[in-house]
């Protein structure tokens, strides 16, 4: 019975990790990728189209307010600020007059790029709150992962103890 519990807890832990990886991939495909494309866009129209897709995904998946953290709140995990920033960027792109000069358009695209990306030691990365792909189930994933891990450790100890005695 101890071995069955051990195996089930390992399977549960691997399933938890797999689901989190899957959610991360989906988020990258349906939101983060479009934010990157908006930041890389060479025209206002293209940037608007890509930013709209990302904002639509956020609205459809409830990524418009709240915090991705579990135990404490930090500004970099504030979905409300991040989402409002995306909406404001889109509004600025939409409000840019069609007869704007190339310099005005270029400045707007530079401003958008600075809003959507961060420069890190590893290069350029898209600005998103940490843990956003697991939101709003961050607490559930944490509990699931830790409980599975704890049960696996305890059952492994019991199995090893049994083998030594």
XYZ file of C-alpha atoms in Angstrom:
165
model
C 0.000 0.000 0.000
C 2.889 2.387 0.807
C 4.383 1.840 -2.620
C 1.044 2.552 -4.302
C 0.721 5.815 -2.353
C 4.291 6.720 -3.307
C 3.661 6.058 -7.002
C 0.351 7.949 -6.963
C 1.945 10.947 -5.274
C 4.769 11.007 -7.834
C 2.229 10.766 -10.663
C 0.222 13.570 -9.043
C 3.328 15.743 -8.720
C 4.317 15.119 -12.342
C 0.761 15.863 -13.459
C 0.810 19.138 -11.515
C 4.082 20.145 -13.160
C 2.756 19.077 -16.564
C -0.406 21.148 -16.212
C 1.619 24.206 -15.166
C 3.929 23.753 -18.164
C 0.918 23.359 -20.460
C -0.706 26.527 -19.085
C 2.583 28.358 -19.593
C 2.767 27.233 -23.213
C -0.826 28.304 -23.881
C -0.196 31.713 -22.292
C 2.968 32.163 -24.351
C 1.137 31.242 -27.563
C -2.018 33.265 -27.014
C -0.821 36.334 -25.139
C 2.893 36.756 -24.518
C 3.761 35.952 -28.123
C 1.401 38.662 -29.363
C 2.865 41.157 -26.898
C 6.328 40.387 -28.283
C 5.062 40.805 -31.824
C 3.414 44.126 -30.904
C 6.712 45.297 -29.406
C 8.557 44.233 -32.571
C 5.979 45.704 -34.979
C 7.231 48.118 -37.602
C 3.890 49.847 -38.152
C 1.207 51.275 -35.894
C -1.481 49.128 -37.531
C 0.449 45.914 -36.987
C 1.213 46.816 -33.369
C -2.478 47.594 -32.745
C -3.605 44.275 -34.207
C -1.156 42.237 -32.136
C -1.862 44.159 -28.926
C -5.623 43.672 -29.441
C -5.130 39.889 -29.609
C -3.202 39.880 -26.324
C -5.764 42.110 -24.594
C -8.607 39.933 -25.866
C -6.925 36.847 -24.381
C -6.501 38.632 -21.041
C -10.166 39.661 -20.960
C -11.363 36.179 -21.931
C -9.235 34.546 -19.227
C -9.775 36.986 -16.368
C -6.248 38.378 -16.373
C -7.430 41.930 -15.740
C -7.081 42.358 -11.967
C -5.635 40.713 -8.899
C -2.204 39.549 -7.858
C -0.344 36.450 -8.937
C 1.411 36.124 -5.589
C 0.153 33.856 -2.834
C 1.663 35.012 0.449
C 2.451 38.679 -0.145
C 1.801 41.281 -2.801
C 4.502 42.992 -4.784
C 4.055 45.576 -7.549
C 5.517 43.307 -10.237
C 2.673 40.805 -9.668
C -0.186 43.324 -10.010
C -2.387 42.251 -12.924
C -4.534 45.389 -12.705
C -1.624 47.734 -13.345
C -0.198 45.524 -16.073
C -3.531 45.143 -17.877
C -4.368 48.852 -17.593
C -0.950 49.607 -19.065
C -1.749 47.355 -22.039
C -5.110 49.051 -22.574
C -3.563 52.511 -22.323
C -0.910 51.564 -24.864
C -3.579 50.359 -27.282
C -5.602 53.554 -26.776
C -2.514 55.671 -27.536
C -1.921 53.708 -30.732
C -5.556 54.123 -31.775
C -5.533 57.861 -30.983
C -2.446 58.551 -33.072
C -3.648 60.643 -36.038
C -3.416 58.931 -39.400
C -1.537 61.922 -40.792
C 1.218 61.623 -38.161
C 4.766 62.035 -39.297
C 7.143 59.105 -39.538
C 8.992 60.477 -36.523
C 5.795 60.522 -34.412
C 4.946 56.967 -35.453
C 8.474 55.803 -34.751
C 8.444 57.441 -31.316
C 5.107 55.785 -30.533
C 6.474 52.378 -31.529
C 9.574 52.963 -29.390
C 7.391 53.927 -26.444
C 5.295 50.784 -26.967
C 8.426 48.638 -27.105
C 9.668 50.138 -23.852
C 6.273 49.503 -22.240
C 5.981 45.886 -23.349
C 9.557 44.717 -22.831
C 12.345 44.848 -20.273
C 16.066 44.770 -20.849
C 17.700 42.097 -18.700
C 21.146 40.573 -18.521
C 19.849 37.826 -20.813
C 18.533 40.271 -23.409
C 15.020 41.520 -24.035
C 12.049 39.911 -22.290
C 8.321 40.611 -22.455
C 6.998 42.298 -19.321
C 4.395 40.060 -17.666
C 3.605 39.450 -13.998
C 5.365 36.417 -12.536
C 3.093 33.372 -12.374
C 0.445 34.846 -14.683
C -0.004 31.595 -16.620
C -1.249 29.864 -13.438
C -3.583 32.697 -12.412
C -6.221 32.470 -10.859
C -5.286 28.962 -9.681
C -1.901 29.882 -8.142
C -2.972 28.759 -4.659
C -4.421 25.506 -5.992
C -1.279 24.648 -7.936
C 0.893 25.437 -4.929
C -1.165 23.249 -2.605
C -1.393 20.442 -5.175
C 2.365 20.463 -5.776
C 3.411 20.677 -2.117
C 0.923 18.055 -0.910
C 2.014 15.648 -3.646
C 5.663 16.286 -2.832
C 5.123 15.869 0.921
C 3.181 12.613 0.514
C 5.887 11.285 -1.840
C 8.626 12.073 0.695
C 6.732 10.607 3.659
C 5.782 7.451 1.783
C 9.380 7.066 0.513
C 10.635 7.308 4.095
C 8.178 4.618 5.207
C 9.172 2.371 2.303
C 12.892 2.803 3.010
C 12.370 2.250 6.735
C 10.493 -0.941 6.005
C 13.302 -2.190 3.734
C 15.961 -1.590 6.424
C 14.132 -3.373 9.233
